[in-house]
Short mmCIF file of C-alpha atoms and ligand atoms in Angstrom, two decimals:
data_model
loop_
_atom_site.label_atom_id
_atom_site.label_comp_id
_atom_site.label_asym_id
_atom_site.label_seq_id
_atom_site.Cartn_x
_atom_site.Cartn_y
_atom_site.Cartn_z
CA UNK A 1 -85.79 -147.85 -6.53
CA UNK A 2 -87.01 -151.42 -6.73
CA UNK A 3 -84.91 -154.47 -7.57
CA UNK A 4 -84.25 -154.50 -11.30
CA UNK A 5 -84.60 -150.76 -11.70
CA UNK A 6 -80.87 -150.13 -11.92
CA UNK A 7 -79.98 -152.81 -14.46
CA UNK A 8 -81.17 -151.93 -17.97
CA UNK A 9 -81.14 -155.51 -19.27
CA UNK A 10 -82.87 -157.03 -16.22
CA UNK A 11 -85.37 -154.29 -15.44
CA UNK A 12 -88.52 -155.62 -13.77
CA UNK A 13 -90.10 -152.33 -12.80
CA UNK A 14 -93.33 -152.84 -14.77
CA UNK A 15 -95.46 -155.83 -15.81
CA UNK A 16 -94.06 -155.79 -19.35
CA UNK A 17 -90.99 -157.68 -18.18
CA UNK A 18 -93.10 -160.83 -17.79
CA UNK A 19 -93.79 -161.31 -21.47
CA UNK A 20 -90.62 -160.03 -23.06
CA UNK A 21 -87.86 -162.12 -24.60
CA UNK A 22 -85.37 -159.38 -23.86
CA UNK A 23 -85.14 -155.66 -23.20
CA UNK A 24 -84.57 -153.65 -26.36
CA UNK A 25 -81.92 -151.09 -25.52
CA UNK A 26 -81.22 -147.82 -27.34
CA UNK A 27 -78.68 -148.10 -30.11
CA UNK A 28 -76.94 -145.88 -32.61
CA UNK A 29 -74.51 -142.99 -32.39
CA UNK A 30 -74.67 -140.11 -29.92
CA UNK A 31 -74.86 -136.49 -30.96
CA UNK A 32 -77.11 -136.85 -34.00
CA UNK A 33 -80.71 -137.71 -34.74
CA UNK A 34 -82.55 -139.79 -32.14
CA UNK A 35 -85.75 -141.51 -33.29
CA UNK A 36 -88.14 -142.40 -30.47
CA UNK A 37 -90.81 -145.00 -31.15
CA UNK A 38 -93.63 -146.40 -29.05
CA UNK A 39 -92.54 -149.94 -28.14
CA UNK A 40 -90.67 -152.96 -29.45
CA UNK A 41 -92.64 -155.30 -31.68
CA UNK A 42 -92.27 -159.01 -32.30
CA UNK A 43 -89.08 -158.77 -34.35
CA UNK A 44 -87.47 -156.29 -31.99
CA UNK A 45 -88.32 -158.52 -29.03
CA UNK A 46 -86.85 -161.55 -30.80
CA UNK A 47 -83.62 -159.88 -31.91
CA UNK A 48 -83.09 -157.32 -29.16
CA UNK A 49 -82.58 -154.66 -31.84
CA UNK A 50 -84.88 -151.68 -32.18
CA UNK A 51 -86.72 -150.62 -35.33
CA UNK A 52 -86.10 -153.80 -37.34
CA UNK A 53 -89.75 -154.71 -38.08
CA UNK A 54 -91.75 -153.32 -40.97
CA UNK A 55 -92.32 -149.95 -39.27
CA UNK A 56 -88.62 -149.63 -38.48
CA UNK A 57 -87.59 -150.55 -41.99
CA UNK A 58 -89.99 -147.91 -43.31
CA UNK A 59 -88.30 -145.26 -41.18
CA UNK A 60 -84.89 -146.48 -42.34
CA UNK A 61 -85.99 -146.09 -45.95
CA UNK A 62 -87.39 -142.57 -45.40
CA UNK A 63 -84.24 -141.37 -43.62
CA UNK A 64 -81.94 -143.09 -46.08
CA UNK A 65 -83.57 -141.18 -48.94
CA UNK A 66 -82.87 -138.00 -46.97
CA UNK A 67 -79.20 -138.91 -46.64
CA UNK A 68 -79.24 -140.40 -43.12
CA UNK A 69 -78.26 -144.08 -43.16
CA UNK A 70 -79.38 -146.42 -40.38
CA UNK A 71 -75.93 -146.49 -38.81
CA UNK A 72 -75.94 -142.67 -38.66
CA UNK A 73 -78.98 -142.27 -36.39
CA UNK A 74 -79.94 -143.54 -32.95
CA UNK A 75 -83.15 -145.26 -31.81
CA UNK A 76 -85.05 -145.92 -28.64
CA UNK A 77 -88.65 -146.48 -27.50
CA UNK A 78 -91.07 -145.10 -24.94
CA UNK A 79 -91.11 -148.56 -23.35
CA UNK A 80 -88.27 -151.02 -23.81
CA UNK A 81 -90.19 -154.28 -23.48
CA UNK A 82 -92.75 -155.61 -25.96
CA UNK A 83 -96.36 -155.27 -24.82
CA UNK A 84 -98.32 -158.52 -25.20
CA UNK A 85 -100.12 -158.91 -28.54
CA UNK A 86 -98.57 -155.62 -29.64
CA UNK A 87 -101.10 -153.65 -27.60
CA UNK A 88 -100.36 -150.03 -26.77
CA UNK A 89 -98.30 -149.50 -23.62
CA UNK A 90 -100.45 -148.53 -20.64
CA UNK A 91 -99.99 -145.25 -18.83
CA UNK A 92 -98.36 -146.85 -15.77
CA UNK A 93 -95.93 -148.78 -18.00
CA UNK A 94 -94.98 -145.60 -19.84
CA UNK A 95 -94.44 -143.86 -16.52
CA UNK A 96 -92.35 -146.75 -15.19
CA UNK A 97 -90.10 -146.69 -18.23
CA UNK A 98 -89.80 -142.92 -18.38
CA UNK A 99 -86.54 -142.73 -16.39
CA UNK A 100 -84.94 -145.01 -18.98
CA UNK A 101 -86.16 -142.71 -21.78
CA UNK A 102 -84.91 -139.63 -19.98
CA UNK A 103 -81.57 -141.34 -19.43
CA UNK A 104 -81.27 -142.31 -23.09
CA UNK A 105 -81.78 -138.72 -24.20
CA UNK A 106 -79.24 -137.55 -21.61
CA UNK A 107 -76.68 -140.16 -22.65
CA UNK A 108 -77.12 -139.84 -26.40
CA UNK A 109 -77.11 -136.00 -26.37
CA UNK A 110 -78.98 -135.85 -29.70
CA UNK A 111 -79.02 -132.79 -31.86
CA UNK A 112 -82.63 -133.46 -32.79
CA UNK A 113 -85.36 -135.87 -31.65
CA UNK A 114 -87.73 -137.41 -34.18
CA UNK A 115 -90.82 -138.53 -32.25
CA UNK A 116 -92.26 -141.36 -34.34
CA UNK A 117 -95.98 -141.47 -33.62
CA UNK A 118 -98.32 -139.95 -31.11
CA UNK A 119 -97.20 -142.05 -28.13
CA UNK A 120 -93.61 -140.91 -28.51
CA UNK A 121 -94.59 -137.30 -29.15
CA UNK A 122 -96.70 -137.27 -25.98
CA UNK A 123 -93.57 -138.04 -23.94
CA UNK A 124 -91.34 -135.34 -25.36
CA UNK A 125 -93.76 -132.54 -26.23
CA UNK A 126 -95.67 -130.51 -23.71
CA UNK A 127 -98.09 -129.11 -26.27
CA UNK A 128 -101.57 -130.60 -26.36
CA UNK A 129 -103.43 -131.56 -29.47
CA UNK A 130 -107.16 -131.48 -29.70
CA UNK A 131 -107.67 -131.23 -33.43
CA UNK A 132 -105.74 -134.39 -34.23
CA UNK A 133 -102.17 -135.53 -34.13
CA UNK A 134 -101.52 -135.31 -37.85
CA UNK A 135 -102.72 -131.71 -37.90
CA UNK A 136 -100.33 -130.98 -35.05
CA UNK A 137 -97.45 -132.57 -36.95
CA UNK A 138 -98.24 -130.40 -39.95
CA UNK A 139 -98.34 -127.28 -37.81
CA UNK A 140 -95.13 -128.01 -35.89
CA UNK A 141 -93.01 -128.88 -38.91
CA UNK A 142 -93.96 -125.70 -40.70
CA UNK A 143 -90.64 -123.96 -41.25
CA UNK A 144 -92.05 -120.65 -40.09
CA UNK A 145 -92.01 -121.47 -36.38
CA UNK A 146 -89.51 -122.71 -33.83
CA UNK A 147 -89.63 -126.33 -32.75
CA UNK A 148 -90.65 -127.50 -29.28
CA UNK A 149 -87.85 -128.93 -27.18
CA UNK A 150 -87.19 -131.71 -24.69
CA UNK A 151 -84.16 -131.53 -22.39
CA UNK A 152 -83.07 -128.62 -24.58
CA UNK A 153 -83.18 -130.77 -27.73
CA UNK A 154 -85.45 -129.74 -30.62
CA UNK A 155 -88.31 -132.16 -31.22
CA UNK A 156 -89.93 -132.99 -34.54
CA UNK A 157 -93.10 -135.10 -34.39
CA UNK A 158 -93.98 -137.40 -37.25
CA UNK A 159 -96.77 -139.86 -37.97
CA UNK A 160 -96.25 -143.47 -36.89
CA UNK A 161 -94.59 -145.36 -39.70
CA UNK A 162 -97.30 -148.05 -39.96
CA UNK A 163 -99.67 -145.84 -41.99
CA UNK A 164 -96.71 -144.89 -44.15
CA UNK A 165 -95.88 -148.54 -44.75
CA UNK A 166 -99.52 -149.38 -45.55
CA UNK A 167 -99.98 -146.28 -47.70
CA UNK A 168 -102.88 -144.91 -45.63
CA UNK A 169 -104.42 -141.54 -46.38
CA UNK A 170 -105.61 -138.55 -44.39
CA UNK A 171 -109.30 -137.56 -44.49
CA UNK A 172 -108.52 -135.11 -47.31
CA UNK A 173 -107.05 -137.92 -49.38
CA UNK A 174 -103.38 -136.96 -49.13
CA UNK A 175 -101.05 -139.86 -48.32
CA UNK A 176 -99.83 -139.89 -44.71
CA UNK A 177 -96.50 -140.82 -46.20
CA UNK A 178 -96.15 -137.27 -47.58
CA UNK A 179 -96.47 -135.80 -44.12
CA UNK A 180 -94.10 -138.41 -42.71
CA UNK A 181 -91.42 -137.61 -45.26
CA UNK A 182 -91.88 -133.87 -44.67
CA UNK A 183 -91.49 -134.34 -40.91
CA UNK A 184 -88.39 -136.49 -41.32
CA UNK A 185 -86.98 -133.88 -43.71
CA UNK A 186 -87.57 -131.17 -41.08
CA UNK A 187 -85.63 -133.25 -38.55
CA UNK A 188 -82.78 -133.80 -40.98
CA UNK A 189 -82.68 -130.06 -41.73
CA UNK A 190 -82.37 -129.44 -37.99
CA UNK A 191 -79.64 -132.08 -37.80
CA UNK A 192 -77.51 -130.42 -40.45
CA UNK A 193 -78.10 -126.95 -39.05
CA UNK A 194 -80.37 -125.74 -41.78
CA UNK A 195 -83.02 -124.29 -39.46
CA UNK A 196 -81.63 -121.52 -37.25
CA UNK A 197 -84.94 -120.72 -35.51
CA UNK A 198 -84.82 -120.58 -31.70
CA UNK A 199 -86.46 -123.27 -29.55
CA UNK A 200 -89.65 -122.52 -27.69
S1 LIG B 1 -90.89 -151.64 -20.10
FE1 LIG B 1 -89.29 -150.38 -19.16
S2 LIG B 1 -89.89 -150.18 -16.99
FE2 LIG B 1 -91.06 -151.89 -17.86
S3 LIG B 1 -89.81 -153.70 -17.37
FE3 LIG B 1 -89.25 -153.03 -19.45
S4 LIG B 1 -87.45 -151.70 -19.17
FE4 LIG B 1 -88.46 -151.92 -17.17
#
């Protein structure tokens, strides 16, 4: 392991450390719902707190309406340092940060993972999607089939919250928000033990 790889707040393993204000660490309670996002944004980088920008507040609002308050769920990201200009994290950065993500899931022992957006889902789901991520989300959250799992924890994929916040629509005209709420509801059902299907 290189210098900086063993200290979560001083990690320098990938180039993203150069532009960050601070590392955004996981937060929230263990043993419940863990939301995994793509990367910290400007507000997260400035405050050191995950999911506080518009996308994070959108997720808070969706979960709150489903009975899960912000203080009742945990959060982390695929990469812990803000990519410059909010670009997507590169493959080598995602790979470099993966041990931190694996460790967060191990430490937080969630009952269910909510993968918020395609980048997060790609890290915790082994299934491939060719037809489109939103179609995959729709298929996976269908109550008639077991959920995929990561480290033995059921995984629910959902759309990124940005299109929910901006009220974007799918090609068939349905609001992406509808799918996002349905996915979050599936995760909450798993959290409260309402979905006894086995993992696959
Ligand atoms: S993004 Fe992850 S691997 Fe890269 S410097 Fe930050 S904490 Fe380390």
